[in-house]
Coordinates of C-alpha atoms in Angstrom, one line a residue:
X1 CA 2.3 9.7 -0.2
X2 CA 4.9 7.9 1.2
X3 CA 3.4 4.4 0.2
X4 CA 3.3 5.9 -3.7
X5 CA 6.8 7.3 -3.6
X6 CA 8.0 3.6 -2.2
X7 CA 6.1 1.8 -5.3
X8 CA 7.9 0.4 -8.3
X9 CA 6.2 1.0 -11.8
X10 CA 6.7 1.5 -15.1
X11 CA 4.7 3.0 -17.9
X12 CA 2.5 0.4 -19.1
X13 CA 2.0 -1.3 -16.1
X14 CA -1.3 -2.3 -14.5
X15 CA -1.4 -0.9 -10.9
X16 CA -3.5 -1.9 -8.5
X17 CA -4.5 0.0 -5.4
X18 CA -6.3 -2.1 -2.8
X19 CA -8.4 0.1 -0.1
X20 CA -7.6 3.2 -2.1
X21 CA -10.2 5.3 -0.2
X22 CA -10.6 8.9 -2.0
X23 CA -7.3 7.6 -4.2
X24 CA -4.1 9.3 -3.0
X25 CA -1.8 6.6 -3.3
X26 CA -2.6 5.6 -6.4
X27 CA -3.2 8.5 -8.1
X28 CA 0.3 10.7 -6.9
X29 CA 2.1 7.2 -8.2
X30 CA 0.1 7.8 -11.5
X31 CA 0.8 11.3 -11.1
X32 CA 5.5 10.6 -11.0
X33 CA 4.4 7.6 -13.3
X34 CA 2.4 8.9 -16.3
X35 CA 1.4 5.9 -18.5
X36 CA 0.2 3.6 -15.4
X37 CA -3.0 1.4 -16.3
X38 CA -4.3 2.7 -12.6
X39 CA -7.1 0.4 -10.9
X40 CA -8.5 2.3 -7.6
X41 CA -10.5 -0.6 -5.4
X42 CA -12.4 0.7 -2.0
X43 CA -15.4 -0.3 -0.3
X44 CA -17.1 2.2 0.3
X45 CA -19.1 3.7 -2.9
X46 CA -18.7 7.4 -0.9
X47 CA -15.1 7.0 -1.2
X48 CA -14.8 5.4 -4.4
X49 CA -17.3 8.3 -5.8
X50 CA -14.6 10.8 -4.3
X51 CA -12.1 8.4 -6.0
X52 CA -13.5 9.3 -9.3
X53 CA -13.9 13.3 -8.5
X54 CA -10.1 13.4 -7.6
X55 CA -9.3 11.6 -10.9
X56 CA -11.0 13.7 -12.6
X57 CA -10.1 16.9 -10.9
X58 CA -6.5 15.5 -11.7
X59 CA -6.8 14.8 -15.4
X60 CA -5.4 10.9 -14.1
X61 CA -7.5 8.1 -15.8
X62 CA -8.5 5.7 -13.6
X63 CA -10.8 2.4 -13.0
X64 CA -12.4 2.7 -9.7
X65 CA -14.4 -0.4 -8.3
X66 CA -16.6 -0.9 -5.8
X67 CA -15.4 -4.2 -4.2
X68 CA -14.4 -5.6 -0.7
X69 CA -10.7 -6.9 -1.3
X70 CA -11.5 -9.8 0.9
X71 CA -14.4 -11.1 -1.9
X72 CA -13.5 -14.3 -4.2
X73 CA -11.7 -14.8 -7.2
X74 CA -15.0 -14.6 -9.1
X75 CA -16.1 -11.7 -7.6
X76 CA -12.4 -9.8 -8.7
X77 CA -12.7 -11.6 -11.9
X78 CA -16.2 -10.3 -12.8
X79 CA -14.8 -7.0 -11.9
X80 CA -11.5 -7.2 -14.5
X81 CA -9.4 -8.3 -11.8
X82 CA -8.4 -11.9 -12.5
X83 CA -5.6 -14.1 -11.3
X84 CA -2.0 -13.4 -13.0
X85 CA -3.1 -10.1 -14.4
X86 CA -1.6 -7.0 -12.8
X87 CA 2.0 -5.7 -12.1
X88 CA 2.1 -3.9 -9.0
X89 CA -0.4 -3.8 -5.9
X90 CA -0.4 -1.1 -3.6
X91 CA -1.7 -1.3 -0.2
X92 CA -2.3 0.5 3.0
X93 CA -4.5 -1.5 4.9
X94 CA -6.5 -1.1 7.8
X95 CA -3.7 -2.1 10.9
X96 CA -4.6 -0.4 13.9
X97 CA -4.5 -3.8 16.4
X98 CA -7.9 -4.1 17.4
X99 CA -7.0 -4.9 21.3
X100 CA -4.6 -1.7 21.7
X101 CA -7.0 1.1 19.7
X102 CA -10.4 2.2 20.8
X103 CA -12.3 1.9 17.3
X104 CA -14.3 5.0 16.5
X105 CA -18.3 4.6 16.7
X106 CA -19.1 5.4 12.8
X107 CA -18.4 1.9 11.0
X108 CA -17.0 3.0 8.3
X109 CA -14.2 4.5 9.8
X110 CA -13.7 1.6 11.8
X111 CA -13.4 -0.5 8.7
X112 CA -10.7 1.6 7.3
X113 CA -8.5 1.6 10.2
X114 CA -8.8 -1.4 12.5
X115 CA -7.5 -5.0 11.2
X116 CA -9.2 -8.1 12.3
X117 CA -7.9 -11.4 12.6
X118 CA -7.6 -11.8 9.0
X119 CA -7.1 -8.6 7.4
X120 CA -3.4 -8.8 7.0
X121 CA -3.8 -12.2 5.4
X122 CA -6.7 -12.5 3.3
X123 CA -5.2 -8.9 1.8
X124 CA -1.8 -10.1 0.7
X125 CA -3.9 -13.5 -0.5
X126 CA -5.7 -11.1 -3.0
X127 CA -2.6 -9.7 -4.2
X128 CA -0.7 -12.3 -4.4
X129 CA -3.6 -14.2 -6.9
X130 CA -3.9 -11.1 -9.2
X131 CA -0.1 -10.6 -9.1
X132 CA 1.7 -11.8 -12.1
X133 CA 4.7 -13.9 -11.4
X134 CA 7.6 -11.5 -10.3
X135 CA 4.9 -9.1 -9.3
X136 CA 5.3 -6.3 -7.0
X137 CA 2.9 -5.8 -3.8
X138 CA 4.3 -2.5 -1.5
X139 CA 2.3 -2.3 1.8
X140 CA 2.4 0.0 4.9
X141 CA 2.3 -1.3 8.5
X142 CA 2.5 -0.6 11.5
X143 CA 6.7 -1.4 12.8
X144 CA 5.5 -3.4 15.9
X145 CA 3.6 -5.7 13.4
X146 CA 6.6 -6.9 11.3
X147 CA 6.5 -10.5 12.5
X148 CA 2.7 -9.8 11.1
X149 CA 3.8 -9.2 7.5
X150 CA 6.6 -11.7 7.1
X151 CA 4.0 -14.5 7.9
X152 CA 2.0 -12.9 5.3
X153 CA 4.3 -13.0 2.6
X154 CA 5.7 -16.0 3.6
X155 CA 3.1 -18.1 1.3
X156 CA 4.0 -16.7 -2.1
X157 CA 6.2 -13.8 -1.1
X158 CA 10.1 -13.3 -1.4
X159 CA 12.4 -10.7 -2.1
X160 CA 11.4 -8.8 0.8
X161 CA 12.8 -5.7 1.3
X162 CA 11.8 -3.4 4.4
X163 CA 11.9 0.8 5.3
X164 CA 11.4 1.7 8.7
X165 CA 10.0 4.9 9.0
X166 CA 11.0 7.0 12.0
X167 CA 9.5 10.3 13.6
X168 CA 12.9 12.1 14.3
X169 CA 16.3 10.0 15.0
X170 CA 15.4 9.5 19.2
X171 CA 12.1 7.7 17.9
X172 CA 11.8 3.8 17.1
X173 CA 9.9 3.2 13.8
X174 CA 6.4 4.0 13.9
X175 CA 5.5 2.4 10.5
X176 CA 7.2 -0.1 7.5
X177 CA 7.2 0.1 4.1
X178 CA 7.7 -3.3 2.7
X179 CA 7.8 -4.6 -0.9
X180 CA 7.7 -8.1 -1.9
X181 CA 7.8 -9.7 -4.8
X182 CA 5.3 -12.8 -6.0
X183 CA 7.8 -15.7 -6.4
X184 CA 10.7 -13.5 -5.4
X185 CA 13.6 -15.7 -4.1
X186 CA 16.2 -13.1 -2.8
X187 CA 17.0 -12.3 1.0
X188 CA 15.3 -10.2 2.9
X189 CA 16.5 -6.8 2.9
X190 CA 16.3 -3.9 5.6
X191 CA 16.9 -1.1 4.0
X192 CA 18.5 2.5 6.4
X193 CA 15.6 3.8 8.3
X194 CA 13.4 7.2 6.9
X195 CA 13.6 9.8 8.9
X196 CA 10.4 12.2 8.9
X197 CA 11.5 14.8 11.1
X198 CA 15.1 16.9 11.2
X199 CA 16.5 17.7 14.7
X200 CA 14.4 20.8 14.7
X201 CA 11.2 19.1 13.9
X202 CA 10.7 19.8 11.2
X203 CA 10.2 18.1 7.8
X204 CA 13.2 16.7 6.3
X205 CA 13.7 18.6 2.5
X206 CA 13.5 15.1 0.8
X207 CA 10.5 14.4 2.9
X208 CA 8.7 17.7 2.0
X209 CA 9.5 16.2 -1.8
X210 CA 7.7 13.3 -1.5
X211 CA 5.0 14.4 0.2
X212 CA 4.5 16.3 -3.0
X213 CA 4.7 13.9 -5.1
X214 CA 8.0 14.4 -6.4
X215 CA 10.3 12.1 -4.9
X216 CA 10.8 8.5 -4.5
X217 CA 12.2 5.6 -1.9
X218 CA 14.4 3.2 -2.3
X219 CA 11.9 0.8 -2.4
X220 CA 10.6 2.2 -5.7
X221 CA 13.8 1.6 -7.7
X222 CA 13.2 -1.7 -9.8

């Protein structure tokens, strides 16, 4: 929810969520942003056959494919996904690091949540060659990988602007929401940190709204 509410679109725009699993990203941005030409892409046909349930169930068109975001241009392109063709990407990839989180035992979960080597890259690769130029691509990541993402998007990539997200105010980030821009030649931003929790504990009211799907980031404004 917090990966939609930090997306920029506009009505008419071709949105593309990569890894969408059972589509919650993508469909509460289609949900704040009626009009969205909304593309759900997952892996697994279980999830992408949950995809199309919750779309339904939702009244939300979308395309969902079947496709490994790491597969070739062809591949995307035989799936109506070629280069310089979509407006925004959304992402939250798998990024647990492999060497510091014990990977659960059924596969498929594994995939979803544990990067390799190459995940990080050959996912911002894919977005950035179906991206138009000035393109938007908003990912989620863990904070102690930043140094990760900024290699990533340093190939393609500028306008960077990153939201730390914090548990409560004593807490260092635990995640970043970046958005770049394909061919973007700004400075990098860091936008005030999010903080989750008040000093109770308890969900901040502008929190609560986006988890809704009511509210947005900064990140979303164009």
């Amino acid at each position: 929810m917090l990966l939609a509410a930090a997306t920029p679109a506009r009505s008419g725009d071709r949105v593309v969520d990569f890894g969408a699993g059972v589509g919650a990203a993508g469909l509460a941005l289609a949900r704040r942003m009626p009009g969205v030409d909304l593309v759900l892409v997952e892996i697994d046909p279980a999830l992408a056959e949950l995809a199309r349930a919750n779309a339904n169930a939702n009244a939300i068109a979308a395309d969902v494919k079947v496709l490994d975001v790491e597969a070739t241009a062809e591949t995307f392109a035989a799936n109506g996904l070629a280069p310089d063709s979509v407006d925004v990407v959304l992402t939250n990839p798998p990024f647990n690091d492999a060497g510091r989180h014990r990977a659960s035992p059924d596969k498929v979960r594994e995939i979803a949540h544990v990067a390799t080597a190459t995940t990080l890259q050959g996912w911002v690769h894919a977005a950035r060659r179906i991206l138009k130029s000035n393109g938007k691509l908003v990912l989620i990541w863990r904070a102690d990988g930043i140094a990760e993402v900024l290699q990533a998007l340093d190939r393609g990539f500028g306008s960077v602007e990153i939201l730390p997200v914090h548990a409560d105010v004593t807490a260092p980030a635990i995640r970043i929401l970046v958005r770049a821009t394909k061919g973007g030649r700004a400075p990098t931003r860091m936008h005030a940190g999010l903080l989750l929790n008040d000093e109770s504990g308890l969900p901040k009211k502008e929190v609560q709204e986006m988890l809704a799907g009511k509210g947005r980031l900064p990140l979303a404004v164009p």
